[in-house]
PDB file of C-alpha atoms in Angstrom:
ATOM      1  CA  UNK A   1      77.322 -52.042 -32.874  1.00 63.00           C
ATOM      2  CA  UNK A   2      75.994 -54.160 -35.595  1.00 82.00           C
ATOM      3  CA  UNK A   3      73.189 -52.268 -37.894  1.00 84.00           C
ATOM      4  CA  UNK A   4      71.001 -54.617 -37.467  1.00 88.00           C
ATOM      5  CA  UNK A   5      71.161 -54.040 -33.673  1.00 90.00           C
ATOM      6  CA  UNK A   6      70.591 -50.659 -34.782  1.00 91.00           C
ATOM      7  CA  UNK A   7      67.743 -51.283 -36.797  1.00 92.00           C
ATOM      8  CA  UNK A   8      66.016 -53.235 -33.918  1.00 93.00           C
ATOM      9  CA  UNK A   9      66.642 -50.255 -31.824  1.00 94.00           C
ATOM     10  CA  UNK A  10      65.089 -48.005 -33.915  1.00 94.00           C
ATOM     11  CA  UNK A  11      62.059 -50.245 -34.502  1.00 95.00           C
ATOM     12  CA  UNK A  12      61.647 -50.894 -31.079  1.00 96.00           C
ATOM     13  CA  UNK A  13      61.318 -46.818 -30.135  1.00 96.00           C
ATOM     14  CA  UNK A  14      59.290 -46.474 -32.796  1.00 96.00           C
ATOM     15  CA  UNK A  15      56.885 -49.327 -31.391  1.00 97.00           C
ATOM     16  CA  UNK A  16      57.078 -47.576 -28.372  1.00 97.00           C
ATOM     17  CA  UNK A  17      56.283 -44.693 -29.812  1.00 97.00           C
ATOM     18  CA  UNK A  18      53.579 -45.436 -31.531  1.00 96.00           C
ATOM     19  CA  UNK A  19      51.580 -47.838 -28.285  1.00 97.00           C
ATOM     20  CA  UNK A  20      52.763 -44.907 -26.204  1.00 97.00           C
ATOM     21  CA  UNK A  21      50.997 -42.488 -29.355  1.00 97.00           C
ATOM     22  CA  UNK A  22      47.980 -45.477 -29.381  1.00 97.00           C
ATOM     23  CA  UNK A  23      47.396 -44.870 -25.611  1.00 97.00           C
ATOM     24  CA  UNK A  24      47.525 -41.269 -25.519  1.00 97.00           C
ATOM     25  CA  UNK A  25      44.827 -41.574 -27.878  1.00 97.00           C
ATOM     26  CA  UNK A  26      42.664 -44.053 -26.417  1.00 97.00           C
ATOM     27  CA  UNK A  27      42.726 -42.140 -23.229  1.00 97.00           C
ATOM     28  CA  UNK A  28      41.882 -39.003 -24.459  1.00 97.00           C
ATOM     29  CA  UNK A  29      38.763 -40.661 -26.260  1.00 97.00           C
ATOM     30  CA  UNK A  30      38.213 -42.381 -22.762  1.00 97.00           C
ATOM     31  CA  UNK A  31      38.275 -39.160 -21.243  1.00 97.00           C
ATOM     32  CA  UNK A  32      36.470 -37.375 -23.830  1.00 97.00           C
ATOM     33  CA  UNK A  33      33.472 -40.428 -23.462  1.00 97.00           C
ATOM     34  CA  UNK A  34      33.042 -39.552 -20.067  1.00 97.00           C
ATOM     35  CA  UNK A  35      33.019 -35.797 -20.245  1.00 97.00           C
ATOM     36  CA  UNK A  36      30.138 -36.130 -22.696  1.00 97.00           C
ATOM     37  CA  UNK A  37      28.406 -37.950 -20.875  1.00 97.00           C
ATOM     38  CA  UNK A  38      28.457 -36.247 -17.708  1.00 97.00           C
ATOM     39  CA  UNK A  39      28.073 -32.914 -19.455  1.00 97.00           C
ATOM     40  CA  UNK A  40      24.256 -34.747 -20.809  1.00 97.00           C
ATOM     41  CA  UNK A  41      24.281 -36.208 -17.145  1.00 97.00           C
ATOM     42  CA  UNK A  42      24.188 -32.280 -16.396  1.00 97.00           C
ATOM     43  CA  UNK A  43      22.197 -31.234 -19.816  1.00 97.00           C
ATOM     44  CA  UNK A  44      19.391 -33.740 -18.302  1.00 96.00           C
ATOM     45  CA  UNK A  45      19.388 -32.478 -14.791  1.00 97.00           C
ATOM     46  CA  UNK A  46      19.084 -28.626 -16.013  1.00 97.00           C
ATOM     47  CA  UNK A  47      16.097 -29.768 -18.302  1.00 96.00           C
ATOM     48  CA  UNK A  48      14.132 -31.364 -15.560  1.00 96.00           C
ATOM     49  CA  UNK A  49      15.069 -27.961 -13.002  1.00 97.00           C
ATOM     50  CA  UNK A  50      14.343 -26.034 -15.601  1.00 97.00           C
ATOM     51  CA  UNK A  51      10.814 -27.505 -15.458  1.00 96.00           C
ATOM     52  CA  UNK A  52      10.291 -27.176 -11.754  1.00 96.00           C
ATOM     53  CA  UNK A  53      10.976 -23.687 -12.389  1.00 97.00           C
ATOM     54  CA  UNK A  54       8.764 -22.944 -14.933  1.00 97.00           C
ATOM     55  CA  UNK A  55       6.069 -24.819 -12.860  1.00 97.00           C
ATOM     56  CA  UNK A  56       6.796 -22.270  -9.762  1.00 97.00           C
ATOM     57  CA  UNK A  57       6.879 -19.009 -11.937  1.00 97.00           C
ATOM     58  CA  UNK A  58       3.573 -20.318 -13.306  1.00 98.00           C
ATOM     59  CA  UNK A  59       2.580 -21.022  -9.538  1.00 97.00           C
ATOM     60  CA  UNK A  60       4.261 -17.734  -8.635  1.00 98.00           C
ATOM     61  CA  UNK A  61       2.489 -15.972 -11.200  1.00 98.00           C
ATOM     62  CA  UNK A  62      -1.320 -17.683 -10.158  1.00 98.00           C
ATOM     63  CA  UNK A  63      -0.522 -16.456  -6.648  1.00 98.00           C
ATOM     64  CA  UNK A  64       0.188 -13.126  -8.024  1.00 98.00           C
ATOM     65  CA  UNK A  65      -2.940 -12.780 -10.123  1.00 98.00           C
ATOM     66  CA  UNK A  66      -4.479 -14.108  -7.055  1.00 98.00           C
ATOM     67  CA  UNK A  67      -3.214 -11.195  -4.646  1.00 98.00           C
ATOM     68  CA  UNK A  68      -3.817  -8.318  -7.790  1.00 98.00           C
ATOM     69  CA  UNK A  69      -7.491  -9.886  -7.530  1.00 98.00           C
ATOM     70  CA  UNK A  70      -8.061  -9.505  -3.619  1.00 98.00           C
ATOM     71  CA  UNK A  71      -6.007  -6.321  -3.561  1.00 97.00           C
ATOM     72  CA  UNK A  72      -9.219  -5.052  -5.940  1.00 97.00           C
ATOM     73  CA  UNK A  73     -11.645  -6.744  -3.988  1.00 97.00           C
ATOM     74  CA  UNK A  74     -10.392  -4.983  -0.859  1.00 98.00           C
ATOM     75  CA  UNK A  75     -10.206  -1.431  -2.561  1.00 97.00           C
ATOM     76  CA  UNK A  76     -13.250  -2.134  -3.604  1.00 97.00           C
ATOM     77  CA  UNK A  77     -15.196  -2.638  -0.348  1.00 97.00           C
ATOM     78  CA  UNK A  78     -13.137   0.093   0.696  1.00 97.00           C
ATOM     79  CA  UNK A  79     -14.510   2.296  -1.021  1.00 97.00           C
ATOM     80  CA  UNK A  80     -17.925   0.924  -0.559  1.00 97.00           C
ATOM     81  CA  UNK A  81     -17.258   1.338   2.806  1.00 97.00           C
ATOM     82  CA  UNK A  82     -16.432   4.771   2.719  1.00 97.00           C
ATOM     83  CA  UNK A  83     -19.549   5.637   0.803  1.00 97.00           C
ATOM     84  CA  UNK A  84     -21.780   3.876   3.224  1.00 97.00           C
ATOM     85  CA  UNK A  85     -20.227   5.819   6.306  1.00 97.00           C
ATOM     86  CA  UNK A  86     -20.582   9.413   4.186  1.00 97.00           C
ATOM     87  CA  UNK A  87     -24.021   8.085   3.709  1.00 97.00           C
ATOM     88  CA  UNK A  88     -24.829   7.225   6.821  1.00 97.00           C
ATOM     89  CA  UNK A  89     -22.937  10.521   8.198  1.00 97.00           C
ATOM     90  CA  UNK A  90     -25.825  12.374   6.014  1.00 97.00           C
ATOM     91  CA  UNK A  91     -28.674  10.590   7.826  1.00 96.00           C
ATOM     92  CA  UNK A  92     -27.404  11.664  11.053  1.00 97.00           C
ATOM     93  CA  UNK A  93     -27.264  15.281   9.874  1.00 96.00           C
ATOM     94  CA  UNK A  94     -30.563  14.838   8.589  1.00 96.00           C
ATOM     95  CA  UNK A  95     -32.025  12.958  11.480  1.00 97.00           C
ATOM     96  CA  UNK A  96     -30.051  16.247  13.667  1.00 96.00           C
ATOM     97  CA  UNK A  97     -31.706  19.027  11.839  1.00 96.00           C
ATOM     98  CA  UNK A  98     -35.257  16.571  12.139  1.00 96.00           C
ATOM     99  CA  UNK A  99     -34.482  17.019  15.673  1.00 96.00           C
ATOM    100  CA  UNK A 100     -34.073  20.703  15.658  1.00 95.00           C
ATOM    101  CA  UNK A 101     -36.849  21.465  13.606  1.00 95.00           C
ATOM    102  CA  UNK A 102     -39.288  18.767  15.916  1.00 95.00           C
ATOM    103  CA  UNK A 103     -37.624  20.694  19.303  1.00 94.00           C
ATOM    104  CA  UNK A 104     -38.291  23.969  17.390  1.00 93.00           C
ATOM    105  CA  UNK A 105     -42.140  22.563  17.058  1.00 92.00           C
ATOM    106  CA  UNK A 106     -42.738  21.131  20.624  1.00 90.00           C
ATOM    107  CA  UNK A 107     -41.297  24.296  21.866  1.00 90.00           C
ATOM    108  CA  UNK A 108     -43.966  26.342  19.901  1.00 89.00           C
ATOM    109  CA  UNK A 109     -46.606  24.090  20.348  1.00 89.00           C
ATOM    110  CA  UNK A 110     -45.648  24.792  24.346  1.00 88.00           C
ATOM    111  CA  UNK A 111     -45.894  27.963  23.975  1.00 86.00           C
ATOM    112  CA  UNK A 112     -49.314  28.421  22.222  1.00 88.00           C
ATOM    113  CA  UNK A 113     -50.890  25.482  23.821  1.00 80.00           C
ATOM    114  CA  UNK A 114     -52.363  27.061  27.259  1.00 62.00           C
ATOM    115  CA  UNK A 115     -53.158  23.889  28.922  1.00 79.00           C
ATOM    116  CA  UNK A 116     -49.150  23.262  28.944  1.00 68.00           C
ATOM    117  CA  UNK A 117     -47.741  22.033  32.235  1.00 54.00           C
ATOM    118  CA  UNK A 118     -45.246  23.955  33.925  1.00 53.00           C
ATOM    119  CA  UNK A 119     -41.813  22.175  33.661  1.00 52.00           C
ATOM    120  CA  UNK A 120     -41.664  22.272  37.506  1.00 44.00           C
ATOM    121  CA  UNK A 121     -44.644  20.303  38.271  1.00 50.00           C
ATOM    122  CA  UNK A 122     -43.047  17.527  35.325  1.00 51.00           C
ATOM    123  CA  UNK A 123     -40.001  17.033  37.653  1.00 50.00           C
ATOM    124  CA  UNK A 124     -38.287  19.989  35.640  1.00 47.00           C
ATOM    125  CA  UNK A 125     -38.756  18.831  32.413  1.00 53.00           C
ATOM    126  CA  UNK A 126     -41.040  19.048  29.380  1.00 55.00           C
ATOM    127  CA  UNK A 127     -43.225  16.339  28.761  1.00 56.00           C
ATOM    128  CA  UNK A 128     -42.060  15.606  25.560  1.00 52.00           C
ATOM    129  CA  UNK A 129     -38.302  15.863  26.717  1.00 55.00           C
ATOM    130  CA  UNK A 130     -39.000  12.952  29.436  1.00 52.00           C
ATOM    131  CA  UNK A 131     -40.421  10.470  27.040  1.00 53.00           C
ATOM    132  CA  UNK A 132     -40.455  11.057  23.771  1.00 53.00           C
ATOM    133  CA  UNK A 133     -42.170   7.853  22.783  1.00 53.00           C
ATOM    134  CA  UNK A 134     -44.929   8.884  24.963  1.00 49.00           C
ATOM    135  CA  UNK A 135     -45.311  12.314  24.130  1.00 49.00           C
ATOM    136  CA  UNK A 136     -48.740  13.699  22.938  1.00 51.00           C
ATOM    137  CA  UNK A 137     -49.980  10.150  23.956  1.00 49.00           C
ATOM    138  CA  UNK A 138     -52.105  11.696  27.167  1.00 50.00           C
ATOM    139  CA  UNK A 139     -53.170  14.503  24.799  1.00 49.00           C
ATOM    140  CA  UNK A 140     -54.268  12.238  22.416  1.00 48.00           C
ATOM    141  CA  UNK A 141     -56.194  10.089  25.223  1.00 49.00           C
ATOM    142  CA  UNK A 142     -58.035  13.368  26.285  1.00 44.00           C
ATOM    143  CA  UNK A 143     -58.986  14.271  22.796  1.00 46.00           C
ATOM    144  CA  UNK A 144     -60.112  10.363  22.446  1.00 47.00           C
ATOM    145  CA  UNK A 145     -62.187  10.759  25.391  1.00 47.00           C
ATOM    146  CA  UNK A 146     -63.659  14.053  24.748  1.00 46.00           C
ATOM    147  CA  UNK A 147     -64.379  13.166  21.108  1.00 47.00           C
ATOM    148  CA  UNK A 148     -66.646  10.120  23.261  1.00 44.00           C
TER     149      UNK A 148
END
């Protein structure tokens, strides 16, 4: 083989070699291009989620205020509640010992009070037992009547 064959040769690998070097290069820059891009493709989608999640926790958050807020409410007429049945438990023990005491009173007044019926001829019962709206209103009528 001539050199200059040679020489051809060896230029013609190296040309090869260096558009086979050239393309390697371009494609990795190619390649590199579109990884970028699609990684800020990605960057850009995360920014925008990320906002739709911040708006929810904020949402999230307003609900939970919201529910703290009821929760106190509730407790609170809970409690207001409870203090209106112990209140209204005391009436009835007052109104029961009223009772007692005004039983305790018709019973004496019965028994010092001469002109008293006799429970059988008031179908059994004291006259203030059977109506206790009316009671004393006939004595009251006499008195009216004798006071005339």
């Amino acid at each position: 083989m001539h050199t200059s064959n040679v020489v051809w040769i060896v230029v013609a690998v190296v040309v090869a070699i260096l558009v086979i070097a050239a393309a390697l290069i371009v494609s990795r820059r190619a390649t590199q291009r579109r990884r970028r891009q699609q990684a800020e493709e990605i960057r850009e989608q995360a920014r925008l989620e990320s906002a739709r999640v911040e708006r929810r926790q904020a949402l999230a958050d307003e609900t939970a205020a919201r529910a703290r807020a009821a929760q106190a409410e509730a407790e609170a007429k809970a409690a207001e509640a409870a203090r209106l049945q112990e209140r209204a438990a005391a009436h009835h023990d007052e109104v029961a010992q009223s009772r007692e005491k005004l039983q305790d009173q018709w019973q004496r007044a019965d028994e010092i009070d001469p002109q008293t019926r006799e429970p059988a001829e008031n179908g059994g019962e004291p006259e203030h037992l059977r109506d206790p709206d009316r009671a004393g209103q006939d004595e009251t009528a006499v008195r009216r009547s004798a006071s005339s």
